[in-house]
XYZ file of C-alpha atoms in Angstrom:
389
model
C -2.135 -44.891 30.763
C -0.034 -47.410 32.056
C 0.160 -49.905 34.992
C 2.823 -50.406 37.594
C 3.481 -51.598 41.121
C 3.256 -49.716 44.123
C 6.908 -49.277 44.805
C 6.769 -47.162 41.612
C 5.074 -44.764 43.437
C 7.647 -44.170 46.047
C 10.582 -43.852 43.844
C 11.983 -40.564 42.216
C 10.074 -39.787 39.095
C 11.937 -37.997 35.846
C 9.846 -36.454 33.526
C 11.242 -35.224 30.177
C 9.759 -33.871 26.997
C 12.405 -33.586 24.320
C 12.787 -31.305 21.697
C 13.590 -32.758 18.117
C 17.044 -30.637 18.931
C 17.456 -32.133 22.612
C 18.381 -35.396 23.841
C 19.944 -35.314 27.036
C 19.192 -34.223 30.603
C 21.419 -34.240 33.753
C 20.244 -37.994 34.638
C 17.434 -38.420 32.024
C 17.280 -41.492 29.714
C 20.238 -41.675 27.501
C 18.029 -43.768 25.051
C 16.654 -40.473 24.023
C 19.720 -39.772 22.057
C 18.981 -42.567 19.902
C 17.975 -40.828 16.755
C 21.409 -39.485 15.354
C 19.832 -36.395 14.039
C 19.549 -34.925 17.424
C 22.065 -33.011 19.287
C 22.855 -32.583 22.972
C 21.556 -29.366 24.252
C 23.789 -26.938 25.285
C 22.186 -26.203 28.594
C 20.261 -28.507 31.069
C 17.922 -27.588 33.595
C 16.788 -29.736 36.683
C 14.448 -28.805 39.235
C 12.190 -30.422 42.195
C 8.856 -31.239 41.413
C 6.594 -30.944 44.567
C 5.687 -34.011 46.542
C 2.571 -35.149 44.644
C -0.738 -36.344 45.544
C -3.593 -36.900 43.692
C -7.067 -36.318 44.965
C -7.747 -37.572 48.346
C -10.344 -40.148 47.726
C -8.143 -41.639 44.850
C -5.277 -42.508 46.949
C -4.667 -42.568 50.642
C -0.792 -42.303 50.462
C 1.242 -39.546 49.042
C 4.131 -39.907 46.520
C 7.516 -39.320 47.623
C 9.423 -36.333 46.552
C 10.069 -36.151 42.888
C 12.728 -34.987 40.478
C 12.044 -33.669 37.302
C 14.885 -33.324 34.481
C 14.092 -31.144 31.519
C 16.481 -30.666 28.618
C 15.608 -28.264 25.783
C 17.612 -26.949 22.993
C 18.345 -23.148 23.082
C 20.057 -20.523 25.122
C 20.539 -20.432 29.081
C 18.492 -16.992 28.780
C 15.555 -18.949 26.792
C 15.268 -21.354 29.505
C 13.092 -20.254 32.509
C 14.552 -20.740 36.077
C 13.361 -19.987 39.466
C 14.717 -19.599 42.902
C 15.953 -22.934 44.325
C 16.526 -24.699 41.067
C 19.604 -26.641 40.889
C 21.160 -25.554 37.254
C 24.431 -26.133 35.267
C 25.856 -23.643 32.902
C 28.630 -24.317 30.414
C 30.873 -21.599 28.858
C 33.733 -19.025 29.144
C 34.578 -17.558 32.712
C 34.565 -13.975 32.682
C 34.793 -11.150 35.325
C 31.956 -9.032 35.950
C 33.999 -5.746 35.626
C 34.963 -6.516 31.824
C 31.442 -7.404 31.100
C 30.359 -3.783 32.603
C 32.892 -2.013 30.673
C 31.906 -3.503 27.127
C 35.548 -4.347 26.495
C 38.334 -6.326 27.799
C 40.484 -4.459 29.993
C 43.480 -6.318 28.494
C 42.540 -5.631 25.138
C 40.283 -2.563 24.472
C 39.736 -3.096 21.035
C 37.651 -6.638 21.537
C 34.211 -6.259 22.821
C 33.803 -8.498 25.835
C 30.748 -10.272 24.487
C 32.245 -10.895 21.004
C 35.711 -12.092 21.802
C 35.729 -13.449 25.297
C 37.974 -16.257 24.294
C 40.715 -13.604 24.180
C 40.415 -12.701 27.627
C 43.806 -13.493 29.604
C 44.397 -15.229 32.667
C 46.216 -12.269 34.006
C 43.488 -9.966 33.776
C 41.102 -12.608 34.904
C 42.955 -13.642 38.091
C 45.397 -10.770 38.710
C 43.516 -7.562 38.452
C 42.036 -6.574 41.420
C 39.393 -4.532 39.470
C 38.084 -7.659 37.838
C 38.764 -10.323 40.512
C 36.907 -8.210 43.073
C 33.931 -7.795 40.846
C 32.969 -11.452 40.818
C 32.677 -13.741 37.975
C 30.246 -15.154 35.631
C 29.866 -17.937 32.848
C 29.035 -16.859 29.346
C 27.185 -18.950 26.959
C 28.225 -19.761 23.571
C 26.383 -17.487 20.661
C 23.327 -19.382 19.447
C 24.512 -18.818 15.711
C 27.113 -16.909 14.054
C 27.174 -13.459 14.424
C 25.398 -13.416 17.805
C 26.919 -12.268 21.098
C 27.919 -14.613 23.818
C 25.204 -14.274 26.851
C 25.603 -14.211 30.552
C 24.368 -17.444 31.679
C 24.938 -17.212 35.321
C 26.587 -14.995 37.893
C 28.291 -16.530 41.265
C 27.979 -16.025 44.632
C 31.072 -14.999 47.088
C 31.916 -18.902 47.598
C 31.469 -19.585 44.042
C 33.768 -16.878 42.982
C 36.661 -18.569 44.927
C 35.767 -21.754 43.531
C 36.054 -20.622 40.140
C 39.358 -18.622 41.065
C 40.791 -21.855 42.460
C 39.574 -23.905 39.452
C 41.105 -21.506 36.954
C 44.237 -20.838 38.797
C 45.090 -24.585 38.866
C 44.408 -24.841 35.101
C 46.390 -21.478 34.159
C 49.798 -22.111 32.612
C 52.488 -21.141 35.248
C 53.340 -17.609 34.678
C 50.381 -16.383 32.862
C 49.219 -15.305 36.202
C 50.333 -14.870 39.724
C 48.446 -17.746 41.115
C 48.519 -19.930 37.988
C 50.072 -23.143 38.884
C 49.773 -25.189 35.623
C 48.746 -28.260 37.642
C 46.129 -29.331 35.836
C 46.450 -27.336 32.350
C 48.046 -24.879 29.987
C 45.467 -22.296 29.752
C 46.498 -18.499 28.917
C 43.115 -17.222 27.928
C 39.594 -17.814 27.669
C 39.432 -20.610 30.261
C 35.871 -22.420 30.275
C 33.990 -24.408 32.843
C 30.675 -25.726 33.796
C 29.489 -24.342 36.856
C 26.663 -25.936 39.035
C 24.600 -24.119 41.630
C 21.598 -23.305 43.045
C 19.412 -20.252 41.780
C 19.395 -17.440 44.404
C 17.927 -15.012 42.260
C 16.627 -14.924 38.733
C 17.408 -11.755 37.149
C 15.511 -9.495 35.464
C 14.978 -10.839 31.418
C 13.480 -7.323 30.542
C 16.610 -5.537 31.671
C 19.239 -4.207 28.906
C 21.875 -5.001 31.025
C 23.477 -8.473 30.425
C 24.358 -8.942 34.027
C 21.199 -7.982 35.428
C 19.332 -10.477 33.007
C 21.333 -13.304 34.377
C 20.264 -15.563 37.265
C 22.682 -15.390 40.297
C 23.752 -18.998 41.636
C 25.031 -20.218 45.077
C 27.923 -22.520 43.324
C 28.213 -25.827 44.457
C 30.490 -27.490 41.923
C 33.035 -26.501 39.239
C 33.706 -29.078 36.569
C 35.913 -29.413 33.214
C 34.281 -27.674 30.335
C 34.720 -30.813 28.420
C 32.455 -32.901 30.789
C 29.586 -30.249 29.824
C 26.385 -30.203 31.744
C 25.409 -33.847 31.051
C 25.412 -35.184 34.531
C 25.192 -32.654 37.579
C 23.531 -32.604 41.023
C 23.570 -30.058 43.675
C 24.054 -31.061 47.232
C 21.029 -32.049 48.888
C 21.032 -29.499 51.957
C 21.573 -26.606 49.054
C 18.200 -27.110 46.992
C 15.013 -26.186 48.199
C 13.044 -29.156 48.585
C 9.351 -28.661 47.698
C 6.763 -28.296 50.602
C 3.723 -30.489 51.142
C 1.010 -29.462 48.743
C -2.302 -28.405 49.823
C -5.457 -30.364 48.805
C -6.264 -27.269 46.626
C -3.153 -26.776 44.637
C 0.499 -28.387 43.469
C 2.969 -25.890 43.509
C 6.353 -26.681 42.008
C 9.497 -24.770 43.069
C 11.675 -24.254 40.173
C 8.756 -24.216 37.542
C 5.647 -22.205 36.656
C 2.658 -22.630 39.244
C 0.709 -25.715 38.491
C -3.005 -25.793 38.029
C -5.456 -26.674 40.739
C -5.127 -30.453 41.301
C -7.666 -31.855 43.792
C -11.245 -31.860 44.573
C -12.966 -31.113 48.179
C -15.546 -33.770 48.470
C -15.788 -37.739 47.147
C -19.028 -36.628 45.245
C -17.141 -34.237 42.980
C -14.044 -36.849 42.728
C -14.096 -39.058 39.616
C -10.848 -41.171 40.153
C -11.101 -42.479 36.350
C -10.260 -39.090 35.601
C -6.966 -37.031 35.787
C -6.909 -35.282 39.280
C -3.469 -33.774 39.046
C -1.752 -31.342 36.530
C 1.732 -29.948 36.744
C 3.249 -27.348 34.455
C 6.921 -28.711 33.880
C 7.867 -25.864 31.606
C 6.140 -22.654 29.835
C 8.405 -22.247 27.102
C 8.299 -24.772 25.479
C 5.260 -25.799 27.442
C 5.368 -29.183 28.939
C 2.490 -30.635 31.116
C 2.067 -33.791 33.232
C -1.570 -34.834 34.162
C -1.990 -37.909 36.190
C -4.223 -39.703 38.937
C -2.851 -42.505 41.343
C -5.415 -45.379 42.484
C -4.639 -47.858 44.930
C -6.738 -50.554 45.916
C -8.128 -50.636 49.381
C -8.385 -46.732 49.418
C -11.269 -45.013 49.119
C -11.024 -44.538 45.265
C -14.033 -44.962 43.006
C -11.650 -46.149 40.315
C -12.579 -49.600 38.694
C -10.016 -51.913 39.286
C -9.205 -54.680 37.011
C -7.807 -57.868 38.327
C -4.349 -57.231 36.818
C -4.407 -53.624 38.438
C -5.375 -55.083 41.729
C -2.697 -57.701 41.731
C -0.026 -55.043 40.899
C -0.951 -52.977 43.865
C -2.362 -50.078 42.103
C -2.402 -48.037 38.954
C -0.640 -44.516 37.930
C -2.426 -43.210 34.719
C -0.665 -40.413 33.032
C -0.309 -38.005 30.194
C 2.545 -35.878 29.211
C 1.694 -32.937 26.689
C 4.500 -31.345 24.769
C 3.931 -28.520 22.748
C 6.226 -29.671 20.106
C 7.232 -32.360 17.906
C 9.557 -34.839 19.517
C 9.460 -37.814 21.867
C 8.614 -37.793 25.584
C 9.518 -40.043 28.577
C 8.522 -40.921 32.050
C 11.143 -42.845 34.177
C 11.519 -43.974 37.890
C 14.462 -44.549 40.084
C 15.030 -45.563 43.496
C 17.933 -43.679 44.147
C 17.384 -40.486 42.040
C 19.978 -41.409 39.203
C 18.950 -43.037 35.829
C 21.434 -45.870 35.914
C 19.742 -49.230 36.811
C 15.991 -47.541 36.481
C 13.492 -47.991 34.285
C 11.378 -45.736 31.974
C 8.490 -45.441 29.828
C 9.731 -43.924 26.552
C 6.997 -42.505 23.595
C 8.648 -42.516 20.332
C 6.337 -41.041 17.721
C 8.057 -42.537 14.728
C 8.046 -46.082 15.849
C 5.325 -48.640 14.719
C 2.181 -49.000 17.014
C 3.411 -52.061 18.848
C 7.096 -50.182 19.636
C 5.969 -46.834 20.285
C 5.337 -46.988 23.713
C 7.590 -49.267 25.948
C 9.133 -49.859 29.232
C 13.208 -49.915 29.137
C 15.759 -50.745 31.574
C 18.244 -48.133 31.891
C 21.473 -50.174 32.743
C 23.698 -47.200 32.556
C 24.160 -44.164 30.365
C 25.531 -46.236 27.437
C 23.113 -46.131 24.647
C 23.982 -49.757 23.751
C 22.806 -50.769 27.349
C 19.065 -49.030 26.950
C 17.021 -51.995 26.322
C 13.233 -52.783 26.319
C 12.012 -55.215 28.793
C 10.772 -58.313 27.353
C 6.966 -58.894 26.630
C 6.058 -60.476 30.186
C 7.428 -57.199 31.803
C 5.584 -54.662 29.628
C 3.073 -53.964 32.011
C 1.641 -50.762 30.318
C -2.108 -50.677 29.314
C -3.841 -48.272 26.815
C -0.780 -46.683 25.460
C -0.587 -44.309 22.612
C 1.609 -41.253 21.268
C 0.439 -38.894 19.010
C 1.540 -35.707 17.002
C -0.968 -33.551 15.862
C -1.078 -30.000 15.322
C 2.732 -29.450 16.368
C 1.826 -31.053 19.889
C 3.070 -34.348 20.935
C 1.035 -36.427 23.401
C 1.408 -39.537 25.188
């Protein structure tokens, strides 16, 4: 559990559970890359959490809408997505016609999901069968010998954005619309594509296109930029509805467990009152309760907690071995924000601390001094392959 002032409760919350092979998220703390053995994940998943409230008698106000950033190692298809999620997928741009036919139209000896890097700009942008079929982004194989996977397919507006993106980067003469303004690419063009999930696809299908989510594209970025930092336009993202007193539901994540009690006689504000499942695979959960002095809370406040204006007691559980973090931001971005980071490998004194995130530069991620470490009763454990903080 940890103590914080009331303004913390009105800022955006970033919750991250990082597998030992994943260290970065769209705007999650870059300090999580401090262990050099960790690699950047190939895909990042951002989703809006609900407007969260604890049990009615534990706090009278409702937390502001929050954002969760989750990054896990693994393929795009291994990450569950839901309609309304803002996602980013990086890889080779391919037309759906060549995916459906199984081999490249311009080189029939090459299987599409084995050698998409040999796909010409001419086939991608000139051939009407290919252009009119729409585009998709192919994620790289997980390991040698595996095929590429369809990470996402695009809406009509997204297809137009991708076409223009590719044409500007295609070597002049490699296709009719290629201008060479921004590149000299002749085949296997890559991009990082951001968008809002419109349909999740069918994971059980044998059709690689049917398995992939469809997204309303909001941005197309250079592949070299990857999916380290991205966002969808505010009006494109499904904002969470107000929760009922019975449950908290999370657009873009599995349904949360019941979170509130109906009467004061059944509410113990010294116990967790809300639980949100942030991810099913791997499973990550956030349990919490918020208590504010002057409300009907039956929580027993210490003098320090009253002086601070309230206390948020939280627990993050990650079914894996890694480290976890909880961060807050007034503008929804990580720079100039603060985070609670739980590092199981550190000694007990430094294992759970508050950090100031001056920027995404790791050198600028620093722990607050002792006078600003307002955390109480902290602990991070790893038992039976489960990390809890």
